[in-house]
XYZ file of C-alpha atoms in Angstrom:
710
model
C -43.335 41.640 -48.851
C -43.142 37.911 -49.247
C -46.249 35.846 -49.775
C -44.855 32.665 -48.158
C -43.584 34.184 -44.942
C -44.054 37.384 -42.863
C -41.086 39.431 -43.940
C -39.438 41.316 -46.796
C -35.987 41.775 -48.204
C -33.948 44.091 -50.429
C -30.855 43.321 -52.405
C -28.512 44.721 -55.148
C -28.566 44.384 -58.941
C -25.743 45.363 -61.193
C -26.006 46.096 -64.877
C -23.298 44.196 -67.037
C -23.245 43.830 -70.847
C -26.870 44.588 -71.269
C -28.306 42.588 -68.487
C -29.172 43.137 -64.791
C -27.677 40.586 -62.380
C -28.174 40.220 -58.726
C -25.940 39.734 -55.767
C -26.130 39.827 -52.019
C -25.386 43.015 -50.197
C -23.220 42.182 -47.211
C -22.834 38.503 -48.112
C -21.758 38.407 -51.818
C -21.150 35.026 -53.434
C -18.252 34.049 -55.682
C -20.619 34.275 -58.794
C -23.253 36.706 -59.977
C -26.882 35.695 -59.731
C -26.427 33.725 -56.506
C -27.805 34.644 -53.012
C -29.326 33.085 -49.953
C -32.592 34.943 -50.882
C -32.861 33.332 -54.393
C -35.359 30.658 -53.164
C -37.715 33.169 -51.567
C -37.414 35.440 -54.632
C -38.684 32.600 -56.773
C -41.926 32.520 -54.651
C -42.480 36.340 -54.740
C -45.670 37.845 -56.007
C -43.936 41.112 -56.805
C -40.410 42.264 -56.966
C -39.763 45.936 -57.933
C -36.877 48.403 -58.271
C -37.221 52.108 -57.406
C -36.314 54.937 -59.649
C -36.059 58.413 -58.042
C -36.947 60.396 -61.174
C -39.171 60.021 -64.273
C -36.186 59.941 -66.755
C -37.086 57.540 -69.599
C -39.712 55.683 -67.575
C -41.687 55.235 -70.728
C -38.816 53.763 -72.682
C -37.320 51.271 -70.230
C -37.523 47.539 -70.842
C -38.965 47.000 -67.307
C -42.677 47.271 -66.845
C -43.677 50.475 -65.022
C -46.107 49.753 -62.205
C -46.814 53.047 -60.609
C -45.606 56.020 -58.606
C -45.633 56.975 -54.982
C -44.820 60.615 -54.427
C -41.330 61.100 -55.931
C -40.545 57.420 -56.541
C -41.288 55.403 -59.667
C -41.574 51.624 -59.376
C -40.382 49.190 -62.087
C -41.440 45.510 -62.158
C -38.650 42.920 -61.964
C -40.695 39.835 -61.005
C -40.224 37.995 -64.347
C -36.514 37.955 -63.700
C -36.891 35.865 -60.583
C -40.200 34.021 -60.502
C -42.708 32.210 -62.685
C -45.416 34.793 -63.529
C -48.886 35.300 -64.959
C -50.449 38.434 -66.433
C -53.356 39.780 -64.339
C -55.593 42.238 -66.245
C -58.276 44.128 -64.236
C -61.282 45.893 -65.734
C -62.849 48.568 -63.611
C -66.483 49.649 -64.349
C -69.000 51.996 -62.764
C -72.378 51.030 -61.483
C -73.848 51.436 -65.071
C -71.292 49.083 -66.487
C -69.185 51.790 -68.215
C -65.392 51.429 -68.105
C -63.768 53.864 -65.625
C -60.598 55.720 -66.909
C -58.048 56.823 -64.390
C -59.262 54.509 -61.592
C -56.580 53.299 -59.188
C -56.221 49.585 -58.584
C -54.169 48.359 -55.588
C -52.667 44.907 -55.745
C -52.528 43.810 -52.034
C -50.457 40.972 -50.511
C -51.487 39.473 -47.181
C -48.231 39.781 -45.223
C -47.812 40.222 -41.407
C -51.652 39.911 -41.071
C -52.417 42.975 -43.223
C -53.366 43.470 -46.813
C -50.372 45.491 -47.952
C -50.796 47.495 -51.205
C -47.644 46.211 -53.091
C -48.510 48.064 -56.334
C -50.998 50.763 -57.370
C -52.080 50.731 -61.113
C -54.027 53.222 -63.099
C -56.723 52.155 -65.665
C -56.620 53.276 -69.237
C -59.407 54.528 -71.516
C -60.882 51.000 -71.619
C -60.920 50.851 -67.796
C -58.124 48.219 -67.886
C -54.906 47.884 -65.905
C -52.500 45.002 -65.862
C -49.544 43.666 -64.060
C -47.081 40.822 -64.501
C -46.908 39.097 -61.087
C -45.934 35.906 -59.363
C -48.498 33.208 -59.218
C -49.957 33.813 -55.723
C -53.311 34.920 -54.444
C -53.946 38.663 -53.864
C -56.685 41.078 -53.028
C -57.568 43.756 -55.506
C -58.990 47.232 -54.457
C -60.167 49.675 -57.020
C -61.341 53.264 -56.364
C -62.400 56.427 -58.281
C -64.426 59.464 -57.328
C -65.198 58.212 -53.888
C -66.475 54.808 -55.081
C -64.655 51.663 -54.241
C -64.712 47.908 -54.592
C -62.432 45.009 -53.637
C -62.270 41.344 -54.281
C -59.955 38.346 -53.904
C -58.275 36.799 -56.990
C -56.754 33.416 -56.812
C -54.105 32.943 -59.613
C -52.253 30.385 -57.635
C -55.308 28.223 -57.151
C -56.351 28.705 -60.788
C -52.811 27.775 -61.976
C -52.696 24.809 -59.722
C -55.925 23.463 -61.301
C -54.240 23.492 -64.672
C -51.558 20.751 -64.921
C -49.401 22.838 -67.287
C -49.981 26.060 -65.365
C -46.649 25.984 -63.459
C -44.436 24.283 -66.163
C -43.870 27.361 -68.224
C -41.891 30.437 -67.138
C -44.999 32.520 -67.963
C -48.513 31.289 -67.753
C -51.586 32.727 -69.630
C -53.499 35.846 -68.749
C -55.965 35.989 -65.849
C -58.755 38.577 -66.204
C -61.167 39.945 -63.527
C -63.679 42.694 -63.233
C -64.445 45.183 -60.371
C -67.597 47.215 -60.302
C -67.280 50.450 -58.195
C -69.886 51.158 -55.620
C -70.554 54.131 -53.369
C -69.233 53.531 -49.923
C -67.226 50.748 -48.540
C -68.775 47.230 -49.250
C -70.600 45.550 -46.383
C -71.208 48.797 -44.496
C -74.381 50.814 -44.581
C -75.074 54.439 -43.548
C -76.967 54.412 -40.269
C -77.151 57.808 -38.775
C -78.562 61.155 -39.946
C -75.120 62.662 -40.835
C -74.359 59.790 -43.204
C -71.460 58.569 -41.240
C -70.467 54.976 -41.867
C -71.389 52.621 -39.142
C -73.014 49.239 -38.577
C -71.798 45.746 -39.468
C -72.603 42.666 -37.528
C -69.174 41.216 -37.070
C -69.543 38.559 -39.551
C -66.294 36.998 -40.677
C -65.254 36.124 -44.227
C -62.792 33.228 -44.195
C -60.343 32.528 -47.077
C -57.355 30.257 -47.972
C -54.580 32.191 -49.653
C -52.082 30.081 -51.614
C -48.537 31.458 -51.924
C -46.496 30.979 -55.223
C -45.111 27.451 -55.480
C -41.340 26.850 -54.877
C -39.627 27.784 -58.116
C -36.169 28.983 -57.196
C -34.039 31.153 -59.446
C -31.756 29.186 -61.738
C -28.494 29.896 -59.960
C -24.941 29.551 -61.320
C -23.175 26.551 -59.930
C -20.200 26.921 -57.666
C -17.065 24.915 -57.752
C -15.747 23.418 -54.541
C -12.780 25.817 -54.688
C -15.280 28.833 -54.833
C -17.175 27.444 -51.930
C -14.158 27.103 -49.923
C -12.868 30.506 -50.796
C -16.238 32.179 -49.937
C -16.510 30.394 -46.680
C -13.063 31.407 -45.660
C -13.644 35.004 -46.565
C -16.874 35.136 -44.550
C -15.147 33.535 -41.531
C -12.336 36.055 -41.858
C -14.863 38.882 -41.926
C -16.627 37.633 -38.831
C -13.363 37.249 -37.013
C -12.166 40.781 -37.934
C -15.474 42.334 -36.870
C -15.738 40.468 -33.488
C -12.050 41.226 -32.768
C -12.603 44.921 -33.437
C -15.671 44.990 -31.148
C -13.847 43.142 -28.353
C -10.975 45.604 -28.688
C -13.297 48.612 -28.468
C -15.155 47.232 -25.552
C -11.793 46.319 -23.871
C -10.789 49.872 -23.857
C -13.670 50.713 -21.471
C -13.250 50.221 -17.700
C -14.654 46.760 -16.829
C -17.442 46.589 -14.366
C -18.149 50.270 -14.230
C -21.664 50.032 -15.523
C -22.702 46.348 -15.020
C -26.392 47.101 -15.609
C -25.570 48.599 -19.002
C -23.154 45.855 -20.082
C -25.585 44.429 -22.667
C -26.393 47.956 -23.986
C -22.641 48.710 -24.619
C -22.223 45.352 -26.369
C -25.153 46.099 -28.626
C -23.593 49.531 -29.304
C -20.373 47.942 -30.840
C -18.291 50.772 -32.257
C -20.547 53.328 -30.685
C -19.956 51.934 -27.169
C -17.294 54.701 -26.382
C -19.975 57.403 -27.199
C -22.520 55.823 -24.710
C -19.836 55.417 -22.120
C -18.710 59.123 -22.468
C -22.410 60.122 -21.961
C -22.889 57.887 -18.886
C -19.585 58.886 -17.329
C -19.922 62.665 -17.395
C -21.844 63.138 -14.110
C -24.289 61.404 -11.739
C -27.470 62.806 -13.340
C -30.000 59.890 -13.062
C -31.639 61.057 -16.281
C -28.632 59.858 -18.255
C -29.600 56.191 -17.735
C -33.275 57.016 -18.082
C -32.628 58.594 -21.483
C -30.588 55.709 -22.765
C -33.224 53.193 -21.738
C -35.886 55.140 -23.511
C -34.153 54.711 -26.845
C -34.685 52.036 -29.459
C -31.950 49.307 -29.427
C -30.750 50.468 -32.874
C -30.061 53.921 -31.400
C -27.244 52.416 -29.344
C -25.187 51.780 -32.442
C -25.166 55.409 -33.726
C -26.291 57.935 -31.186
C -23.416 60.447 -30.576
C -22.838 61.607 -27.031
C -23.201 65.238 -28.152
C -26.677 64.575 -29.404
C -27.727 62.706 -26.236
C -26.303 65.536 -24.167
C -28.631 68.067 -25.861
C -31.705 66.135 -24.636
C -30.886 66.186 -20.978
C -32.005 69.785 -20.780
C -35.516 69.154 -19.369
C -36.836 68.798 -15.819
C -39.339 66.298 -14.342
C -41.206 68.605 -12.111
C -44.339 66.812 -10.744
C -44.622 64.571 -13.784
C -45.019 60.852 -13.160
C -42.166 58.569 -14.450
C -44.350 56.949 -17.147
C -45.044 60.429 -18.628
C -41.767 62.127 -18.070
C -39.352 59.552 -19.542
C -41.126 58.475 -22.681
C -43.010 61.736 -23.622
C -40.527 64.536 -22.486
C -37.128 63.208 -21.838
C -36.802 60.755 -24.670
C -35.241 62.156 -27.875
C -36.765 59.355 -30.073
C -40.163 60.450 -31.605
C -40.655 58.125 -34.501
C -38.061 56.863 -37.123
C -36.294 60.187 -37.733
C -32.589 60.530 -37.457
C -31.608 61.591 -33.819
C -30.383 65.208 -33.856
C -29.801 67.807 -31.089
C -33.200 69.463 -31.837
C -33.924 70.779 -28.274
C -31.356 73.563 -28.287
C -31.946 74.328 -31.906
C -35.657 74.768 -31.347
C -35.307 76.959 -28.348
C -32.948 79.292 -30.315
C -35.278 79.227 -33.286
C -38.155 81.175 -31.584
C -38.451 84.258 -29.676
C -39.303 84.415 -25.963
C -42.704 85.769 -26.816
C -43.368 82.904 -29.237
C -42.132 80.255 -26.764
C -44.209 81.806 -23.996
C -47.345 81.738 -26.222
C -46.625 78.091 -27.290
C -46.301 76.993 -23.627
C -49.640 78.609 -22.610
C -51.421 77.277 -25.640
C -49.795 74.241 -27.415
C -52.490 74.496 -30.114
C -50.493 77.415 -31.528
C -47.619 75.153 -32.307
C -49.639 73.376 -34.916
C -50.971 76.685 -36.251
C -47.344 77.853 -36.691
C -46.486 74.619 -38.544
C -49.437 74.856 -40.857
C -48.608 78.459 -41.840
C -44.797 78.162 -42.105
C -43.931 74.560 -43.205
C -44.736 73.894 -46.834
C -45.013 70.450 -48.600
C -45.400 69.046 -52.033
C -45.995 65.253 -52.245
C -44.552 65.015 -55.755
C -41.064 65.650 -54.226
C -41.445 63.289 -51.301
C -40.101 59.936 -50.487
C -42.297 58.521 -47.728
C -39.951 55.818 -46.597
C -37.705 58.619 -45.041
C -38.767 61.013 -42.167
C -37.323 64.542 -42.137
C -35.720 65.818 -38.887
C -37.149 68.678 -36.770
C -34.010 70.687 -37.521
C -34.169 70.041 -41.241
C -37.955 70.852 -41.240
C -37.379 74.298 -39.497
C -34.402 75.142 -41.664
C -35.996 74.416 -44.985
C -39.490 75.391 -43.964
C -40.567 72.126 -45.708
C -41.853 68.769 -44.528
C -44.254 66.014 -45.214
C -47.353 65.505 -43.033
C -45.499 62.940 -40.980
C -42.390 65.209 -40.642
C -44.616 68.083 -39.529
C -46.212 65.819 -36.886
C -42.781 64.874 -35.661
C -41.775 68.604 -35.491
C -44.991 69.341 -33.349
C -43.892 66.744 -30.837
C -40.306 68.077 -30.814
C -41.251 71.662 -30.283
C -43.628 70.703 -27.478
C -40.951 68.634 -25.747
C -38.315 71.312 -26.201
C -40.627 73.724 -24.271
C -41.231 71.219 -21.401
C -44.665 70.011 -22.734
C -45.044 66.174 -22.759
C -46.079 65.100 -26.267
C -46.170 61.991 -28.375
C -47.357 60.450 -31.674
C -50.343 58.144 -30.788
C -49.011 54.695 -31.555
C -52.314 53.506 -33.144
C -53.086 56.466 -35.507
C -49.747 58.398 -35.664
C -51.661 61.509 -34.517
C -49.550 64.076 -32.605
C -50.839 64.752 -29.128
C -49.805 66.921 -26.123
C -50.533 66.539 -22.530
C -53.122 68.917 -20.991
C -54.797 68.481 -17.603
C -53.599 64.924 -17.335
C -54.889 63.835 -20.687
C -53.271 63.626 -24.148
C -55.110 65.380 -26.843
C -54.536 66.274 -30.577
C -54.368 69.767 -31.835
C -57.650 71.144 -32.895
C -56.441 71.474 -36.502
C -55.932 67.675 -36.692
C -59.120 66.735 -34.870
C -61.539 67.416 -37.858
C -64.429 69.770 -38.443
C -66.869 67.701 -36.306
C -64.921 68.258 -33.083
C -63.496 71.787 -32.837
C -63.969 71.854 -29.059
C -63.897 68.874 -26.773
C -62.824 65.491 -28.104
C -65.693 63.149 -28.664
C -66.062 60.182 -26.400
C -63.896 57.250 -27.628
C -65.320 53.985 -28.767
C -64.200 50.816 -26.870
C -63.482 47.608 -28.673
C -62.875 44.540 -26.615
C -61.254 41.668 -28.514
C -61.859 38.201 -27.124
C -59.063 35.934 -28.246
C -58.818 32.648 -26.362
C -55.556 30.879 -27.083
C -55.674 28.183 -29.698
C -55.702 24.639 -28.296
C -52.107 24.284 -29.639
C -51.022 27.123 -27.340
C -50.500 29.626 -30.108
C -50.389 33.239 -28.983
C -52.090 36.207 -30.636
C -49.250 38.524 -31.746
C -49.962 41.905 -33.418
C -48.454 42.177 -36.878
C -48.030 38.328 -37.015
C -51.509 36.731 -36.896
C -53.752 39.776 -36.396
C -54.121 43.503 -37.122
C -56.830 46.110 -37.162
C -57.070 48.879 -39.624
C -59.315 52.040 -39.855
C -61.100 53.085 -43.046
C -59.459 56.301 -44.353
C -61.090 57.389 -47.605
C -61.224 54.281 -49.781
C -58.771 52.106 -47.960
C -57.813 50.717 -44.537
C -54.778 52.103 -42.670
C -53.368 49.536 -40.231
C -53.052 50.934 -36.772
C -49.683 50.757 -34.923
C -50.316 48.362 -32.100
C -47.030 46.564 -32.429
C -46.091 44.947 -29.132
C -49.490 45.109 -27.534
C -50.446 42.091 -25.366
C -53.633 40.492 -24.280
C -54.503 40.411 -20.618
C -55.485 36.780 -20.414
C -57.806 36.174 -23.256
C -59.137 39.777 -23.879
C -57.853 43.102 -24.993
C -59.626 46.457 -24.934
C -58.754 49.209 -27.428
C -59.689 52.787 -27.209
C -60.566 53.965 -30.730
C -62.117 56.884 -32.594
C -65.460 56.595 -34.141
C -65.228 55.091 -37.623
C -65.190 51.926 -39.701
C -62.591 49.237 -38.878
C -61.372 45.953 -40.357
C -59.919 43.141 -38.298
C -57.654 40.625 -40.155
C -56.471 37.322 -38.796
C -53.920 35.089 -40.390
C -52.574 31.615 -39.572
C -49.586 30.623 -41.513
C -49.278 26.989 -42.775
C -46.011 25.209 -43.164
C -45.934 25.455 -46.955
C -46.387 29.177 -46.843
C -50.142 29.346 -47.538
C -52.410 31.204 -45.120
C -55.758 30.653 -43.531
C -57.179 34.170 -43.205
C -60.322 35.799 -41.978
C -61.503 39.392 -41.783
C -64.398 41.336 -40.327
C -65.557 44.887 -41.218
C -67.666 46.885 -38.743
C -68.493 50.403 -37.520
C -67.856 52.016 -34.172
C -69.818 54.971 -32.890
C -68.595 57.501 -30.339
C -69.195 56.127 -26.859
C -69.984 52.630 -28.086
C -68.482 49.556 -26.479
C -68.347 46.475 -28.701
C -66.990 43.017 -28.222
C -65.610 40.951 -31.010
C -64.155 37.441 -30.907
C -61.165 36.988 -33.174
C -61.497 34.172 -35.510
C -58.675 32.107 -36.819
C -58.989 28.829 -38.886
C -58.277 25.882 -36.566
C -55.016 24.064 -37.077
C -55.039 20.367 -37.215
C -52.349 17.944 -38.103
C -54.000 17.096 -41.379
C -54.153 20.735 -42.385
C -50.631 21.615 -41.212
C -48.869 18.562 -42.792
C -51.117 17.879 -45.889
C -48.215 18.628 -48.282
C -45.514 17.023 -46.175
C -45.655 13.167 -46.039
C -43.386 11.597 -43.484
C -40.136 10.198 -44.907
C -37.664 7.717 -43.544
C -34.181 9.287 -43.248
C -31.141 7.316 -44.229
C -28.624 6.065 -41.637
C -26.834 9.270 -40.591
C -23.922 9.911 -38.268
C -22.944 13.037 -36.289
C -20.069 13.772 -33.972
C -20.487 15.200 -30.424
C -18.366 17.753 -28.708
C -16.109 15.001 -27.234
C -15.321 13.637 -30.708
C -17.496 10.480 -30.545
C -19.451 9.312 -33.703
C -23.015 8.660 -33.065
C -26.049 7.762 -35.245
C -28.990 10.183 -35.562
C -31.440 7.502 -34.519
C -29.390 6.982 -31.375
C -29.128 10.768 -30.712
C -32.930 11.504 -31.050
C -34.113 8.164 -29.506
C -37.759 7.245 -29.690
C -39.023 10.841 -29.082
C -39.674 13.915 -31.195
C -36.793 16.352 -31.866
C -35.914 19.320 -34.010
C -32.749 18.609 -35.800
C -31.271 21.940 -36.974
C -28.410 21.859 -39.391
C -26.985 25.427 -39.023
C -24.793 27.785 -41.015
C -23.554 29.943 -38.113
C -22.898 33.615 -39.083
C -24.981 33.387 -42.321
C -28.136 35.509 -42.710
C -30.800 32.763 -42.860
C -29.252 31.008 -39.796
C -29.156 34.257 -37.938
C -32.993 34.624 -38.405
C -33.622 31.007 -37.064
C -31.338 31.602 -34.017
C -33.114 34.781 -33.199
C -36.450 33.121 -33.562
C -35.320 30.334 -31.226
C -34.333 33.050 -28.687
C -37.677 34.752 -29.047
C -39.555 31.523 -28.504
C -37.254 30.071 -25.860
C -39.886 30.100 -23.145
C -42.363 28.117 -25.309
C -39.701 25.624 -26.511
C -38.479 25.162 -22.913
C -41.975 24.351 -21.759
C -42.792 22.102 -24.644
C -40.575 19.060 -23.886
C -39.010 19.187 -27.253
C -35.364 18.494 -27.688
C -33.206 20.454 -30.172
C -30.320 18.933 -31.859
C -28.052 21.762 -33.156
C -25.657 20.569 -35.908
C -22.723 22.809 -36.819
C -20.112 22.478 -39.580
C -17.096 23.150 -37.540
C -16.263 23.604 -33.812
C -15.162 27.338 -34.541
C -18.871 28.081 -35.168
C -19.625 27.590 -31.460
C -18.127 31.101 -30.929
C -20.849 32.747 -32.884
C -22.538 35.407 -30.709
C -26.105 34.768 -31.904
C -25.748 31.082 -31.314
C -24.382 31.680 -27.831
C -27.345 33.948 -27.009
C -29.815 31.218 -28.084
C -27.971 28.495 -26.232
C -28.112 30.609 -23.027
C -31.918 30.805 -23.254
C -32.695 27.305 -24.460
C -32.744 24.476 -21.938
C -32.736 21.414 -24.080
C -30.101 21.819 -26.837
C -27.350 19.322 -27.616
C -24.475 20.297 -29.963
C -23.181 17.968 -32.719
C -21.074 18.389 -35.826
C -21.606 17.263 -39.446
C -18.432 15.657 -40.831
C -20.158 13.175 -43.332
C -22.573 15.373 -45.310
C -25.475 14.451 -43.165
C -27.159 17.745 -44.083
C -26.952 17.103 -47.797
C -28.286 13.534 -47.324
C -31.162 14.652 -45.197
C -32.071 17.498 -47.598
C -32.134 15.026 -50.512
C -34.562 12.722 -48.714
C -36.769 15.487 -47.461
C -36.902 17.121 -50.901
C -35.027 20.253 -49.827
C -32.269 22.239 -51.485
C -28.957 20.404 -50.329
C -26.879 23.592 -50.815
C -28.965 25.721 -48.438
C -28.726 26.144 -44.769
C -30.255 26.196 -42.245
C -32.055 22.883 -42.706
C -34.667 22.231 -39.962
C -36.135 18.776 -39.697
C -38.780 17.626 -37.182
C -38.152 13.981 -36.476
C -39.787 11.319 -34.518
C -38.923 7.666 -33.550
C -35.336 8.224 -34.441
C -35.226 8.479 -38.316
C -38.800 9.421 -39.322
C -38.814 13.039 -40.887
C -42.222 14.708 -40.287
C -41.540 18.229 -41.696
C -38.633 20.154 -43.051
C -37.799 23.638 -44.290
C -34.521 24.981 -45.646
C -32.899 28.397 -46.113
C -34.629 31.713 -45.466
C -38.084 31.061 -44.061
C -39.115 33.595 -41.410
C -41.490 32.094 -38.854
C -40.245 28.579 -39.332
C -39.498 28.108 -35.623
C -42.958 28.986 -34.555
C -44.446 26.752 -37.317
C -42.363 23.809 -36.241
C -43.306 24.423 -32.629
C -47.050 24.408 -33.457
C -46.584 21.140 -35.353
C -44.819 19.609 -32.395
C -47.580 20.580 -30.023
C -50.197 19.288 -32.299
C -48.336 15.980 -32.602
C -47.951 15.966 -28.794
C -51.738 16.713 -28.221
C -52.802 14.137 -30.802
C -50.521 11.608 -29.119
C -51.932 12.232 -25.778
C -55.539 12.011 -27.084
C -54.616 8.696 -28.753
C -53.097 7.477 -25.555
C -56.219 8.474 -23.508
C -58.410 6.590 -26.028
C -56.330 3.503 -25.459
C -56.603 3.867 -21.721
C -60.367 4.364 -21.985
C -60.770 1.263 -24.216
C -58.690 -0.802 -21.779
C -60.831 0.570 -18.851
C -63.988 -0.533 -20.641
């Protein structure tokens, strides 16, 4: 999880002559220790590698930073970023050191405090970690007691002039004193259940590590040219292969599924075979119920297995997603319906159909599990779970849903809590074995939480997993609920939640990568209806651009599609424009083009012009670029033949070897803000800056009009 943008990445290292070196995965460079991600890696708080056994973990040169189930994590941060040593001392209420306490180092990413590492304290109650110089939240727990606090290494290091000049700064020490129960919440009712809280918000500014890119090997011009030719050839071969595959399918037979077949690529023939077999309307229904990624690898034989169910009187919005659909969570798609039906006797299937509760009873009695042998990033399949009689809690939940659907019972994993549920008397309910001891019979009345979230003045939207999340307290930590894709109706949203303690987190990303964050912890009782207004730090131009002074760009020239040479000042005119120097086909540019596609409606309504600058005319054929151009209404294409990107980067203080380079300009040659390379969220940030400039300009104009009127 990056600290400076809302995303993450993984890459490959190779061990050569006693040292680990890095390289890209599908975009290797001509030299080792080069990659488009090297800049972001230099701003990381934590970079780890994973070892799937405990062989020699004590003797490795890398710092061991914890274990999760069957996976061991080794700290590689010092190889990429400037670091500090953070030492945490955990004490009990009496001031005695706590041995064996766990300490989570949490990074604010995608509006959640993500536990990037979990340390264990020694006999002195201490645990330490080498980490990038960025702000984190620490959470310590032991024996039901817990405490958490923010630590600010980035701000402390920034206060010391020499703090960021050395590869490794000094040690930062902090202390956590454990308390009974979660901080800020008191016990209110007779049963001692956690409740209360008054929706007070705590606001914080989190500073990301400063830009300190990895020292990369330099490339010769010959190497650059060879790499570029190889990448272009790879793109050409891939696109030709896809076109040939699609060309083998009868044109126009399934016009509504044209995009689906294009996404499928080499798997398009499998989808076509499935669609073509007969006129069963469930064929299209099933395909549209899948995730987009399923189109690329779902075999026709697997899809065929899942047509063996009937709608009966079920409404469409129940039948398709919760009975017909073969996708339950993130497991591999397999033909589990026929397997499950053959796995049980007629008596067992009849009993399960009459009482779906018995399905979970069967799973608990017959499917074993040992967390020490697990790897939680991978879900087991229903077939594998039944064959091995083995599966994690999540895999067993997936199996419950699969058995129910195989027997004609609509079932699902509840998106917010990942709890399995089956349909009974028109309502979804969890098996009794998963509802807890307090509710063996009827489900308790849910709590309702209404979030009031007026749009920011700049027009920014509230997007789950980007600028807000909600988590439920489970034991000694908050588990983020799965509300991805949920939308506000106007300026409010009502969630149906179980009784418990919740934490709302909001985050506003600033252009330099820092975050204005706020969080509120509160309890909800069964049947309660509570309203909370989401809080987010107000953006203003001073806050957004405090680290980005405007700079005068040199006289630059670009070439239009007709071959005419024009100055940048003439192209942009007196208005504000986004000048985007692109590297079509390269990973960072693909991110930017996809973001432009996602925000096309906002850009089209903003009045902003986009100047897309390519290196060569051939790049116009890039499929991602073509999709973005089809959605955006105010894009003009130019070509860079005179190193305009390098000259612009030099003036704006950006890496001249990286693309894309995005520059927001006004009045021709005045650069307001720029970012370069891999920077997820850059399109939205630049849009917010533009809208703030536009609003401030309107207010200034209104002031002038008012003064003239007076």
